[in-house]
Tab-separated table of C-alpha atoms in Angstrom:
chain	number	residue	atom	x	y	z
A	1	MET	CA	131.198	76.952	109.904
A	2	ASN	CA	132.127	75.867	106.360
A	3	GLU	CA	131.578	78.016	103.283
A	4	ILE	CA	128.387	76.284	102.129
A	5	PHE	CA	126.763	76.707	105.526
A	6	ALA	CA	127.977	80.322	105.718
A	7	ARG	CA	126.318	81.054	102.371
A	8	ARG	CA	123.044	79.468	103.449
A	9	LEU	CA	123.019	81.212	106.824
A	10	THR	CA	123.894	84.592	105.303
A	11	GLY	CA	121.198	84.188	102.667
A	12	ALA	CA	118.509	82.981	105.069
A	13	ALA	CA	119.277	85.761	107.561
A	14	GLY	CA	119.181	88.367	104.796
A	15	ILE	CA	115.804	87.128	103.588
A	16	ALA	CA	114.390	87.061	107.136
A	17	THR	CA	115.697	90.564	107.874
A	18	ALA	CA	114.237	91.938	104.658
A	19	ALA	CA	110.861	90.265	105.162
A	20	ALA	CA	110.468	91.800	108.618
A	21	PHE	CA	111.544	95.266	107.439
A	22	ILE	CA	109.184	95.087	104.443
A	23	VAL	CA	106.273	94.367	106.786
A	24	GLU	CA	107.335	97.125	109.206
A	25	VAL	CA	107.792	100.121	106.884
A	26	PRO	CA	104.172	100.431	105.615
A	27	LEU	CA	102.926	100.602	109.220
A	28	TYR	CA	104.453	104.084	109.448
A	29	PHE	CA	101.978	105.353	106.835
A	30	VAL	CA	98.703	103.927	108.202
A	31	TYR	CA	97.754	107.097	110.106
A	32	SER	CA	97.955	110.707	108.952
A	33	GLY	CA	98.089	111.925	112.565
A	34	PRO	CA	99.382	110.352	115.770
A	35	PRO	CA	99.135	106.547	115.435
A	36	THR	CA	97.624	104.209	117.989
A	37	ASP	CA	99.855	102.667	120.631
A	38	ALA	CA	99.210	99.254	119.072
A	39	ASN	CA	100.470	100.455	115.709
A	40	VAL	CA	103.661	101.955	117.123
A	41	LEU	CA	104.471	98.989	119.349
A	42	ALA	CA	103.713	96.480	116.584
A	43	ARG	CA	106.012	98.147	114.077
A	44	LEU	CA	108.742	98.494	116.695
A	45	LEU	CA	108.466	94.831	117.656
A	46	ILE	CA	108.713	93.773	114.006
A	47	GLY	CA	111.709	96.070	113.601
A	48	ILE	CA	113.418	94.555	116.644
A	49	VAL	CA	112.982	91.073	115.166
A	50	ALA	CA	114.421	92.315	111.867
A	51	LEU	CA	117.445	93.753	113.637
A	52	ALA	CA	118.045	90.464	115.449
A	53	PHE	CA	118.199	88.715	112.079
A	54	LEU	CA	120.471	91.494	110.794
A	55	VAL	CA	122.993	90.625	113.526
A	56	VAL	CA	123.025	87.063	112.192
A	57	PHE	CA	123.411	88.352	108.627
A	58	VAL	CA	126.456	90.546	109.310
A	59	THR	CA	128.092	87.844	111.445
A	60	ALA	CA	127.595	85.142	108.813
A	61	PHE	CA	128.757	87.512	106.059
A	62	ARG	CA	132.048	88.068	107.888
A	63	GLU	CA	132.541	84.299	108.118
A	64	LEU	CA	131.718	83.921	104.436
A	65	VAL	CA	134.362	86.473	103.461
A	66	LYS	CA	136.889	84.753	105.710
A	67	HIS	CA	136.261	81.378	104.049
A	68	THR	CA	136.245	82.775	100.515
A	69	ASN	CA	139.355	84.971	100.688
A	70	PRO	CA	141.101	85.476	104.048
A	71	ALA	CA	143.075	88.395	102.597
A	72	TYR	CA	139.856	90.453	102.665
A	73	GLU	CA	138.735	89.419	106.114
A	74	TRP	CA	139.334	93.049	107.120
A	75	ALA	CA	136.488	94.152	104.820
A	76	GLY	CA	134.197	91.528	106.310
A	77	SER	CA	135.165	92.728	109.784
A	78	ILE	CA	134.354	96.346	108.923
A	79	ALA	CA	130.975	95.256	107.541
A	80	PHE	CA	130.386	93.249	110.718
A	81	ALA	CA	131.374	96.104	113.062
A	82	THR	CA	129.424	98.841	111.295
A	83	GLY	CA	126.441	96.535	110.880
A	84	LEU	CA	126.445	95.938	114.642
A	85	VAL	CA	126.748	99.668	115.346
A	86	TYR	CA	123.802	100.376	113.028
A	87	THR	CA	121.776	97.644	114.727
A	88	THR	CA	122.585	98.976	118.201
A	89	ILE	CA	121.710	102.558	117.250
A	90	THR	CA	118.377	101.485	115.808
A	91	LEU	CA	117.568	99.292	118.814
A	92	VAL	CA	118.240	102.228	121.147
A	93	SER	CA	115.968	104.426	119.011
A	94	SER	CA	113.244	101.774	119.102
A	95	GLY	CA	113.538	101.560	122.881
A	96	LEU	CA	113.194	105.329	123.256
A	97	GLU	CA	110.092	105.357	121.063
A	98	ALA	CA	108.474	102.398	122.810
A	99	GLY	CA	109.173	103.863	126.247
A	100	ALA	CA	107.602	107.191	125.317
A	101	VAL	CA	104.482	105.520	123.935
A	102	ILE	CA	104.058	103.197	126.923
A	103	ALA	CA	104.527	106.033	129.430
A	104	THR	CA	102.089	108.450	127.753
A	105	ASP	CA	98.337	108.210	128.358
A	106	HIS	CA	97.353	109.749	125.006
A	107	ARG	CA	98.303	109.220	121.376
A	108	ILE	CA	101.668	110.602	120.303
A	109	ASP	CA	103.707	110.408	117.133
A	110	PRO	CA	107.091	109.228	118.441
A	111	THR	CA	108.807	110.158	115.169
A	112	ILE	CA	108.174	113.800	116.204
A	113	THR	CA	107.894	113.858	119.993
A	114	VAL	CA	110.901	111.631	120.795
A	115	ASN	CA	113.493	114.114	119.621
A	116	GLY	CA	116.406	111.963	120.810
A	117	THR	CA	115.851	109.663	117.840
A	118	TYR	CA	116.067	112.289	115.099
A	119	ILE	CA	119.681	111.808	114.075
A	120	LEU	CA	119.897	108.263	115.441
A	121	TYR	CA	117.447	107.093	112.777
A	122	GLY	CA	118.725	109.731	110.360
A	123	SER	CA	122.266	111.015	109.929
A	124	ILE	CA	124.045	108.564	112.241
A	125	SER	CA	122.310	105.526	110.755
A	126	ARG	CA	122.926	106.764	107.218
A	127	LEU	CA	126.645	107.161	107.885
A	128	MET	CA	126.976	103.730	109.497
A	129	LEU	CA	125.108	102.119	106.616
A	130	ALA	CA	127.345	103.902	104.127
A	131	PHE	CA	130.404	102.351	105.786
A	132	PHE	CA	128.690	98.963	105.996
A	133	LEU	CA	127.659	98.975	102.346
A	134	THR	CA	131.082	100.157	101.185
A	135	ALA	CA	132.729	97.310	103.093
A	136	VAL	CA	130.290	94.831	101.558
A	137	GLY	CA	131.036	96.263	98.127
A	138	VAL	CA	134.781	95.882	98.613
A	139	ALA	CA	134.451	92.327	99.945
A	140	VAL	CA	132.222	91.220	97.078
A	141	THR	CA	133.986	92.922	94.162
A	142	ARG	CA	137.489	91.954	95.293
A	143	THR	CA	136.747	88.319	96.115
A	144	ASP	CA	133.950	87.407	93.660
A	145	LEU	CA	132.166	85.632	96.508
A	146	LEU	CA	128.797	86.831	95.130
A	147	ALA	CA	127.430	88.176	91.856
A	148	ARG	CA	129.005	91.436	90.683
A	149	TRP	CA	125.689	93.317	90.924
A	150	VAL	CA	125.761	92.838	94.702
A	151	GLY	CA	129.009	94.758	95.037
A	152	ARG	CA	128.056	97.467	92.559
A	153	SER	CA	124.638	98.023	94.115
A	154	ALA	CA	126.249	98.162	97.576
A	155	TYR	CA	128.512	100.991	96.390
A	156	ALA	CA	125.538	102.838	94.872
A	157	LEU	CA	123.482	102.542	98.049
A	158	ALA	CA	126.461	103.700	100.115
A	159	VAL	CA	126.591	106.927	98.075
A	160	ILE	CA	122.833	107.453	98.448
A	161	ASN	CA	123.097	107.025	102.223
A	162	LEU	CA	125.911	109.579	102.351
A	163	VAL	CA	123.685	112.085	100.552
A	164	PHE	CA	121.271	111.960	103.487
A	165	VAL	CA	123.888	112.468	106.229
A	166	PRO	CA	123.525	116.326	106.193
A	167	SER	CA	119.726	116.020	106.614
A	168	LEU	CA	120.084	116.948	110.314
A	169	PHE	CA	120.293	120.600	109.202
A	170	PHE	CA	116.806	120.529	107.634
A	171	GLY	CA	114.345	120.375	110.490
A	172	ASN	CA	112.236	117.670	112.078
A	173	THR	CA	109.116	117.342	109.965
A	174	PRO	CA	108.504	113.682	109.029
A	175	ALA	CA	106.313	114.741	106.095
A	176	HIS	CA	109.313	116.416	104.465
A	177	PHE	CA	111.494	114.296	102.198
A	178	TYR	CA	114.869	115.657	103.325
A	179	ALA	CA	114.771	116.321	107.068
A	180	ALA	CA	116.443	114.907	110.171
A	181	ASN	CA	113.494	112.521	110.531
A	182	GLY	CA	111.983	113.013	107.069
A	183	TRP	CA	110.354	110.177	105.173
A	184	GLY	CA	113.140	110.164	102.613
A	185	THR	CA	115.870	110.038	105.237
A	186	THR	CA	114.251	107.261	107.262
A	187	ALA	CA	111.342	105.378	105.675
A	188	LEU	CA	112.497	105.478	102.048
A	189	MET	CA	116.066	104.540	102.875
A	190	GLY	CA	114.784	101.752	105.110
A	191	ALA	CA	112.593	100.410	102.313
A	192	ILE	CA	115.468	100.480	99.808
A	193	LEU	CA	117.706	98.631	102.268
A	194	SER	CA	114.964	96.046	102.823
A	195	TYR	CA	114.567	95.144	99.165
A	196	TRP	CA	118.329	95.171	98.634
A	197	LEU	CA	118.759	92.730	101.524
A	198	LEU	CA	116.001	90.543	100.080
A	199	ALA	CA	117.713	90.360	96.695
A	200	VAL	CA	121.141	89.771	98.248
A	201	GLY	CA	119.740	87.145	100.609
A	202	ILE	CA	118.122	85.192	97.795
A	203	SER	CA	121.243	85.418	95.627
A	204	THR	CA	123.504	84.332	98.488
A	205	TYR	CA	121.310	81.403	99.481
A	206	ARG	CA	121.120	80.172	95.897
A	207	SER	CA	124.894	80.496	95.532
A	208	ALA	CA	125.325	77.746	98.150
A	209	SER	CA	123.896	75.148	95.751
A	210	ARG	CA	126.093	76.312	92.889
A	211	ARG	CA	129.149	76.283	95.130
A	212	ARG	CA	128.358	72.761	96.312
A	213	GLU	CA	128.128	71.568	92.711
A	214	LEU	CA	131.523	73.091	91.933
A	215	VAL	CA	133.070	71.418	94.965
A	216	ARG	CA	131.660	68.040	93.914
A	217	ALA	CA	132.918	68.495	90.360
């Protein structure tokens, strides 16, 4: 994998991940009460697809860092590892929700009834994303492999994610902003990550053309 291909793959995977997440998040707000099984399973399926693309994104990002500046491969590796942990945690949470919905013969709201997912989606995911985003910030700002705003915004989002780590102490009401499974802790943070990944994906993909021109010159 050369640098140009790594940039294109990272960018394309980031865009695909973001697109799937952006479609998924609004599905959580369609129903005021327990959603239909079709709604829950559809949003989970879309989320699973997004997470598959996220695996490609973090893998390609590590390769991009390695090609750009091998001295900071460690930062790319941390981003890769924590990105995989976040993906695994979220996939497990999705499986628990889907299993509960499939096994129940009446409508349930899995964000409330599947209590095993509370801190998986919340505090644990927020901490893993904070580490992931910090590693991305270090890799970008120290190597100049992408625009400076990517690194700075990664640091800012890492801090915001850390703010939500203690949310596990504040109950399990999804309608509350700051709760273990509150809409701020889960849905809002997911939406912010989605649009950040979209912007980063577009910027990274476009950087491949600029890099190719520099190589030719």
